[in-house]
Amino acid sequence: MISVDEALARIFAQIKPPAAETVPLLRAHRRVLAQPLTASHNQPPFDASAMDGYAVRAAEVLPGRPLKLAGTSQAGARFVGMMEKGQCVRIFTGAPLPIGADAVIMQEEATATGNQISFAKAPRPGQSIRRQGHDFQRGQELLPAGVALTPAMLNLAASANRPELPVTRRPRIAVLATGDELVPPGTLPGPDQIVASNSFGLIPLLSPYAERVIDLGIVADDRPALEKVLLDAFDQGIDVLVTTGGASVGDRDYVREVLVDLGVSLDFWKLAMRPGKPLMFGTRGKTLVFGLPGNPVSAMVTATVLLRPALRQMTGHSDPFWPQFGVALAAPLPANGPRRHFVRGTLSRNEIGFLQVTPIAETDSAHSSSLALADTLIIQTENDSGQNVGDIVDLILLSGVS
């Protein structure tokens, strides 16, 4: 067996830098920026009013002394010409500041009598003005490469006048479940059968990082059938193959043998982790091959710990291990053995509102319902002597992650 860290290092060593493609802004949500985003212009492109009111020369404003209204400046229709001495201009939020003005007074502090406008107090120069380039300036880097684009980031890109963005290409992934005992959901299982569930958890877990996920369905423990399905998948030019089941050493665990026969070069097939010891990784040309355990909890945990970081690396994320962070324990964590343990846990807030995590006592890797209730995996290192309430532990977030 090799360690989780060594397994991740071996996987990452096989991942090439992602290629880029250009997509319109409306298709760029959650895509990873392949190059830094820079501004093509100043924003605002001119000195602009930050509110509805009156543009003035600050030095000319004295309480009770009126200024003459010279005109209006509004968004999309600026005041033309220069504001003369003793004048003011009605101005609206976002409108260009008239030439000669150096402050804006909000309309609530003004009194209008015909075209004579008086003010309660003098403003300071620069008051309520958004200066040219205050948000960003031409050539400024606004976003680094490697960020997954959020709605706010796309808003910024549009403001920077970028109608399309360079993003990393996403892999094509195929998922296959294997086992004589498996039947699809909605089927009445026979006396020796179980309902297949792995693909229904793995596909949504992997989809945010994929151009497409192909569900190869269920294949029985039959060498010719496995060979046909796997060869067809390779012929489709997939970038990642994920199998579940058949990765152990039983007499009818054919997946490893068939993969080798089809030209897959295996790197490792046992990990010092729980749940999920029997895990295969190898390559066939440019295709990464992951053979996950058939146990549903083990399949989901190994996909979260190893496969999700690999896909984030493949798609150019700046942090392949996000979301991982530290939180205080709300209950003790018992000692661990020689394999790294990924303990199911639930998040809550203590009496003063700080986030905390409670380990789920159920550790049986066949207990899928406990994984469904978990928000996170607590990372317990090898041969850990146990942790007490209040100790900070590292977590991998499960819920709502993409």
Coordinates of C-alpha atoms in Angstrom, one line a residue:
M1 CA 0.0 0.0 0.0
I2 CA 1.1 3.6 -0.7
S3 CA 0.1 6.7 1.2
V4 CA -2.6 9.1 0.1
D5 CA 0.0 11.8 -0.4
E6 CA 2.1 9.6 -2.6
A7 CA -1.0 8.5 -4.6
L8 CA -1.9 12.2 -5.2
A9 CA 1.6 13.0 -6.2
R10 CA 1.7 10.1 -8.7
I11 CA -1.7 11.1 -10.1
F12 CA -0.7 14.8 -10.5
A13 CA 2.5 13.7 -12.2
Q14 CA 0.4 12.3 -15.1
I15 CA -1.7 15.4 -15.6
K16 CA -0.6 17.8 -18.3
P17 CA -1.3 21.6 -18.2
P18 CA -4.9 22.2 -19.5
A19 CA -5.5 23.5 -23.0
A20 CA -7.6 26.7 -23.4
E21 CA -10.7 27.6 -25.4
T22 CA -12.6 30.8 -25.7
V23 CA -16.3 31.0 -24.7
P24 CA -18.9 33.7 -24.5
L25 CA -19.5 35.3 -21.1
L26 CA -23.0 33.6 -20.8
R27 CA -21.3 30.2 -21.0
A28 CA -18.4 30.9 -18.7
H29 CA -20.0 30.4 -15.3
R30 CA -18.0 28.0 -13.2
R31 CA -15.4 27.7 -15.9
V32 CA -11.7 28.2 -14.9
L33 CA -10.0 31.3 -16.3
A34 CA -7.0 30.2 -18.4
Q35 CA -5.3 33.6 -18.5
P36 CA -5.5 36.7 -16.3
L37 CA -8.3 39.0 -17.0
T38 CA -7.1 42.6 -17.7
A39 CA -9.1 45.8 -18.1
S40 CA -9.3 47.2 -21.6
H41 CA -10.4 50.7 -20.4
N42 CA -10.8 52.8 -17.3
Q43 CA -13.9 52.3 -15.1
P44 CA -15.6 54.7 -14.7
P45 CA -14.3 56.1 -18.0
F46 CA -14.8 59.7 -16.7
D47 CA -15.3 61.5 -13.4
A48 CA -18.9 60.6 -12.5
S49 CA -21.5 61.6 -9.9
A50 CA -22.0 59.1 -7.0
M51 CA -25.5 60.3 -6.4
D52 CA -28.4 62.4 -7.6
G53 CA -27.8 66.1 -6.8
Y54 CA -26.0 69.2 -8.0
A55 CA -22.5 69.6 -9.5
V56 CA -20.8 72.7 -8.0
R57 CA -17.5 74.4 -7.4
A58 CA -16.9 73.7 -3.8
A59 CA -15.3 77.1 -3.1
E60 CA -18.4 78.9 -4.5
V61 CA -20.9 77.3 -2.1
L62 CA -21.9 79.4 0.9
P63 CA -25.0 78.7 3.0
G64 CA -27.9 80.7 1.7
R65 CA -26.1 82.1 -1.4
P66 CA -27.8 80.7 -4.5
L67 CA -26.2 79.4 -7.6
K68 CA -27.7 79.6 -11.0
L69 CA -28.9 76.3 -12.6
A70 CA -27.1 76.0 -15.9
G71 CA -28.4 72.7 -17.1
T72 CA -28.5 68.9 -16.5
S73 CA -26.0 66.0 -16.8
Q74 CA -27.5 62.5 -16.8
A75 CA -26.2 59.0 -17.6
G76 CA -25.8 58.8 -21.4
A77 CA -26.3 62.6 -21.9
R78 CA -23.6 64.8 -20.3
F79 CA -23.8 68.6 -19.8
V80 CA -22.1 70.1 -22.8
G81 CA -19.6 72.9 -22.3
M82 CA -18.1 74.4 -19.2
M83 CA -19.9 75.3 -16.0
E84 CA -19.4 79.0 -15.5
K85 CA -18.7 80.9 -12.3
G86 CA -21.7 81.1 -10.1
Q87 CA -23.4 78.2 -11.8
C88 CA -24.4 74.6 -10.8
V89 CA -25.6 71.7 -12.9
R90 CA -28.4 69.2 -12.0
I91 CA -26.7 65.8 -12.1
F92 CA -27.8 62.2 -11.7
T93 CA -26.0 59.1 -10.4
G94 CA -23.4 57.8 -12.9
A95 CA -23.6 61.0 -15.1
P96 CA -20.3 62.6 -16.2
L97 CA -19.1 65.5 -14.0
P98 CA -19.4 68.8 -15.9
I99 CA -16.1 70.6 -16.8
G100 CA -15.4 73.1 -14.0
A101 CA -17.2 71.2 -11.2
D102 CA -15.3 69.6 -8.4
A103 CA -18.0 68.4 -6.0
V104 CA -21.6 67.0 -5.9
I105 CA -24.1 67.9 -3.3
M106 CA -27.0 65.5 -2.8
Q107 CA -30.4 66.8 -3.7
E108 CA -31.7 66.4 -0.2
E109 CA -29.3 69.2 0.9
A110 CA -30.4 71.6 -1.8
T111 CA -33.3 74.1 -2.1
A112 CA -34.6 75.1 -5.5
T113 CA -36.4 78.4 -6.2
G114 CA -36.9 78.5 -9.9
N115 CA -33.4 78.3 -11.4
Q116 CA -31.8 79.5 -8.2
I117 CA -30.3 76.7 -6.1
S118 CA -29.1 77.2 -2.6
F119 CA -27.4 74.8 -0.2
A120 CA -27.3 74.2 3.5
K121 CA -23.5 73.8 3.7
A122 CA -20.4 73.9 1.6
P123 CA -19.1 70.5 0.3
R124 CA -15.5 69.4 0.4
P125 CA -13.7 69.2 -3.0
G126 CA -14.2 65.7 -4.5
Q127 CA -17.4 65.0 -2.5
S128 CA -19.6 62.3 -4.0
I129 CA -17.5 61.9 -7.1
R130 CA -16.3 58.7 -8.5
R131 CA -13.0 59.5 -10.2
Q132 CA -12.0 58.1 -13.6
G133 CA -10.5 54.7 -13.1
H134 CA -11.6 54.5 -9.4
D135 CA -12.9 50.9 -10.0
F136 CA -10.1 49.8 -12.3
Q137 CA -7.7 51.2 -14.8
R138 CA -6.7 50.2 -18.4
G139 CA -4.2 47.3 -18.3
Q140 CA -4.9 46.4 -14.7
E141 CA -5.1 42.7 -13.8
L142 CA -8.6 42.1 -12.4
L143 CA -8.6 38.3 -12.0
P144 CA -5.8 35.8 -11.9
A145 CA -5.7 32.7 -14.0
G146 CA -7.0 29.6 -12.2
V147 CA -10.1 31.0 -10.6
A148 CA -13.5 29.3 -11.2
L149 CA -15.7 32.1 -12.5
T150 CA -18.5 33.2 -10.2
P151 CA -21.5 35.5 -11.2
A152 CA -19.7 38.5 -9.6
M153 CA -16.5 37.7 -11.6
L154 CA -18.6 37.5 -14.8
N155 CA -20.1 40.9 -13.9
L156 CA -16.6 42.3 -13.6
A157 CA -15.5 40.8 -16.9
A158 CA -18.5 42.4 -18.7
S159 CA -17.6 45.7 -17.0
A160 CA -14.1 45.3 -18.4
N161 CA -15.7 45.0 -21.9
R162 CA -14.7 41.4 -22.4
P163 CA -17.6 39.7 -24.3
E164 CA -15.8 36.3 -24.2
L165 CA -13.1 34.7 -22.0
P166 CA -10.3 32.2 -22.3
V167 CA -11.1 29.2 -20.1
T168 CA -9.6 25.8 -19.6
R169 CA -10.9 22.8 -21.5
R170 CA -12.7 20.2 -19.4
P171 CA -12.2 16.5 -19.7
R172 CA -14.6 13.9 -21.1
I173 CA -15.3 11.3 -18.4
A174 CA -16.8 7.9 -18.6
V175 CA -18.3 6.1 -15.5
L176 CA -18.8 2.3 -15.4
A177 CA -20.3 0.2 -12.6
T178 CA -19.4 -3.5 -12.5
G179 CA -20.7 -6.5 -10.6
D180 CA -23.0 -9.6 -11.1
E181 CA -25.0 -8.5 -8.1
L182 CA -26.0 -5.0 -9.4
V183 CA -29.4 -4.0 -10.8
P184 CA -30.5 -0.5 -11.7
P185 CA -32.8 1.6 -9.4
G186 CA -36.4 0.8 -10.1
T187 CA -35.6 -2.9 -10.5
L188 CA -36.9 -5.6 -8.1
P189 CA -33.6 -7.1 -6.8
G190 CA -33.2 -10.9 -6.8
P191 CA -32.3 -12.8 -3.6
D192 CA -28.6 -12.2 -4.2
Q193 CA -28.7 -8.8 -5.8
I194 CA -28.4 -5.1 -4.7
V195 CA -29.4 -1.9 -6.3
A196 CA -26.6 0.0 -8.0
S197 CA -25.9 3.4 -6.6
N198 CA -22.4 4.5 -7.2
S199 CA -22.9 6.1 -10.6
F200 CA -25.7 8.2 -9.2
G201 CA -23.4 9.8 -6.7
L202 CA -20.2 10.0 -8.8
I203 CA -21.7 11.6 -12.0
P204 CA -23.0 14.7 -10.2
L205 CA -19.7 14.9 -8.2
L206 CA -17.6 14.8 -11.4
S207 CA -19.9 16.8 -13.7
P208 CA -18.8 20.3 -12.6
Y209 CA -15.3 19.5 -13.9
A210 CA -16.3 17.7 -17.1
E211 CA -17.2 18.6 -20.6
R212 CA -19.4 15.6 -20.6
V213 CA -19.9 12.5 -18.4
I214 CA -20.8 9.3 -20.2
D215 CA -22.7 6.8 -18.1
L216 CA -21.5 3.3 -19.3
G217 CA -24.1 1.6 -17.2
I218 CA -23.7 -1.7 -15.4
V219 CA -21.6 -4.6 -16.7
A220 CA -21.5 -8.0 -15.1
D221 CA -18.3 -9.7 -14.0
D222 CA -17.7 -11.1 -17.4
R223 CA -14.4 -10.6 -19.2
P224 CA -15.7 -10.3 -22.8
A225 CA -18.5 -7.9 -21.8
L226 CA -16.0 -5.8 -19.8
E227 CA -13.5 -5.7 -22.7
K228 CA -16.2 -4.6 -25.2
V229 CA -17.5 -1.8 -23.0
L230 CA -14.1 -0.5 -22.0
L231 CA -12.7 -0.6 -25.5
D232 CA -15.7 1.3 -26.8
A233 CA -15.1 3.9 -24.1
F234 CA -11.4 4.3 -25.0
D235 CA -12.4 4.5 -28.7
Q236 CA -14.6 7.5 -27.9
G237 CA -11.5 9.5 -26.9
I238 CA -12.4 9.9 -23.2
D239 CA -9.9 11.7 -21.0
V240 CA -10.9 10.0 -17.7
L241 CA -12.3 6.5 -17.1
V242 CA -13.8 5.7 -13.7
T243 CA -14.9 2.2 -12.8
T244 CA -16.4 1.0 -9.6
G245 CA -16.2 -2.6 -8.4
G246 CA -14.0 -5.5 -9.5
A247 CA -10.8 -3.8 -8.3
S248 CA -10.0 -6.3 -5.5
V249 CA -8.4 -9.7 -5.7
G250 CA -11.3 -12.0 -5.9
D251 CA -11.7 -14.8 -8.5
R252 CA -14.3 -12.8 -10.3
D253 CA -12.7 -9.3 -10.0
Y254 CA -11.7 -8.9 -13.6
V255 CA -11.4 -5.2 -14.0
R256 CA -7.7 -4.9 -13.3
E257 CA -6.9 -7.8 -15.7
V258 CA -9.0 -6.5 -18.5
L259 CA -7.6 -2.9 -18.1
V260 CA -4.1 -4.3 -18.4
D261 CA -5.0 -6.4 -21.4
L262 CA -6.4 -3.3 -23.1
G263 CA -3.1 -1.4 -22.6
V264 CA -3.6 0.4 -19.3
S265 CA -0.3 0.9 -17.4
L266 CA -1.2 0.5 -13.8
D267 CA 0.6 2.8 -11.3
F268 CA -0.9 1.6 -8.0
W269 CA -3.9 -0.4 -6.7
K270 CA -3.8 -0.2 -2.9
L271 CA -3.9 2.8 -0.6
A272 CA -3.3 3.2 3.1
M273 CA -6.6 4.9 3.7
R274 CA -10.1 4.1 5.0
P275 CA -12.6 3.8 3.7
G276 CA -11.2 2.8 0.3
K277 CA -8.1 0.7 0.3
P278 CA -8.6 -1.1 -3.0
L279 CA -8.1 1.7 -5.5
M280 CA -6.4 1.5 -8.9
F281 CA -4.8 4.2 -10.9
G282 CA -3.2 4.0 -14.3
T283 CA -3.0 5.5 -17.7
R284 CA -3.7 4.5 -21.3
G285 CA -2.2 7.1 -23.6
K286 CA -3.7 10.4 -22.5
T287 CA -6.5 8.7 -20.6
L288 CA -6.4 8.6 -16.8
V289 CA -8.0 5.4 -15.4
F290 CA -9.4 5.2 -11.9
G291 CA -10.7 1.9 -10.5
L292 CA -12.7 2.8 -7.4
P293 CA -14.0 0.3 -4.8
G294 CA -17.5 -1.1 -5.4
N295 CA -18.6 -0.2 -1.8
P296 CA -20.7 3.0 -2.2
V297 CA -19.1 4.8 0.8
S298 CA -15.6 3.9 -0.3
A299 CA -16.3 4.9 -3.9
M300 CA -17.6 8.3 -2.9
V301 CA -14.8 9.0 -0.4
T302 CA -12.0 8.0 -2.7
A303 CA -13.6 10.1 -5.5
T304 CA -13.7 13.0 -3.1
V305 CA -10.2 12.6 -1.8
L306 CA -8.3 11.7 -5.0
L307 CA -10.5 12.1 -8.1
R308 CA -11.9 15.5 -7.4
P309 CA -8.5 17.1 -6.7
A310 CA -7.2 15.4 -9.9
L311 CA -10.0 16.9 -12.0
R312 CA -9.4 20.3 -10.4
Q313 CA -5.8 20.0 -11.4
M314 CA -6.7 18.9 -14.9
T315 CA -9.0 21.9 -15.3
G316 CA -6.4 24.5 -14.0
H317 CA -7.9 25.4 -10.6
S318 CA -5.3 27.3 -8.6
D319 CA -6.1 25.2 -5.6
P320 CA -6.8 21.5 -6.4
F321 CA -7.6 20.7 -2.8
W322 CA -10.3 23.3 -2.2
P323 CA -12.5 23.2 -0.1
Q324 CA -10.3 22.1 2.8
F325 CA -10.0 24.0 6.1
G326 CA -9.7 23.6 9.8
V327 CA -12.6 23.5 12.4
A328 CA -12.8 22.7 16.1
L329 CA -14.1 19.3 17.2
A330 CA -17.5 19.3 19.0
A331 CA -16.9 15.7 20.2
P332 CA -13.8 13.6 20.8
L333 CA -12.2 11.7 17.9
P334 CA -10.9 8.2 18.9
A335 CA -7.4 7.0 18.0
N336 CA -6.6 5.9 14.5
G337 CA -4.6 3.0 13.1
P338 CA -1.9 3.0 10.3
R339 CA -4.2 4.1 7.5
R340 CA -5.4 7.7 7.0
H341 CA -9.0 7.8 8.1
F342 CA -11.6 10.1 6.4
V343 CA -14.2 10.3 9.2
R344 CA -17.7 11.4 8.3
G345 CA -18.8 14.5 10.2
T346 CA -21.6 17.1 10.6
L347 CA -21.1 20.8 10.8
S348 CA -22.9 23.1 13.3
R349 CA -22.4 26.3 15.3
N350 CA -21.6 26.4 19.0
E351 CA -23.2 28.7 21.5
I352 CA -21.2 31.7 20.3
G353 CA -21.7 31.1 16.7
F354 CA -18.4 29.5 15.7
L355 CA -18.4 26.6 13.3
Q356 CA -17.6 23.2 14.8
V357 CA -17.7 19.5 13.6
T358 CA -19.1 16.4 15.2
P359 CA -17.6 13.0 14.1
I360 CA -20.3 10.5 13.1
A361 CA -19.7 7.4 15.2
E362 CA -20.7 5.1 12.4
T363 CA -17.5 4.1 10.5
D364 CA -18.8 1.0 8.6
S365 CA -17.9 1.6 5.0
A366 CA -21.2 -0.1 3.9
H367 CA -23.3 2.5 5.9
S368 CA -24.3 4.8 3.0
S369 CA -26.9 6.7 5.0
S370 CA -24.3 8.1 7.4
L371 CA -22.4 9.5 4.4
A372 CA -25.6 11.1 3.0
L373 CA -26.0 12.9 6.3
A374 CA -22.4 14.1 6.5
D375 CA -21.4 17.6 5.6
T376 CA -17.7 16.9 5.6
L377 CA -14.8 14.4 5.9
I378 CA -12.5 14.8 8.9
I379 CA -8.9 14.0 7.9
Q380 CA -7.4 11.9 10.6
T381 CA -3.7 11.2 10.1
E382 CA -2.1 7.8 10.3
N383 CA -1.5 6.5 13.8
D384 CA -3.2 9.5 15.4
S385 CA -3.6 9.1 19.1
G386 CA -7.0 10.7 19.2
Q387 CA -8.3 14.3 19.4
N388 CA -10.2 16.1 22.2
V389 CA -13.1 18.6 22.1
G390 CA -11.9 21.9 20.9
D391 CA -8.9 20.6 18.9
I392 CA -8.7 21.9 15.4
V393 CA -9.0 19.2 12.7
D394 CA -8.7 19.5 8.9
L395 CA -11.9 19.0 6.9
I396 CA -12.9 18.3 3.3
L397 CA -16.2 19.9 2.6
L398 CA -18.8 17.6 1.0
S399 CA -22.1 19.6 0.8
G400 CA -22.8 22.0 -2.0
V401 CA -19.3 21.8 -3.5
S402 CA -18.3 22.3 -7.2

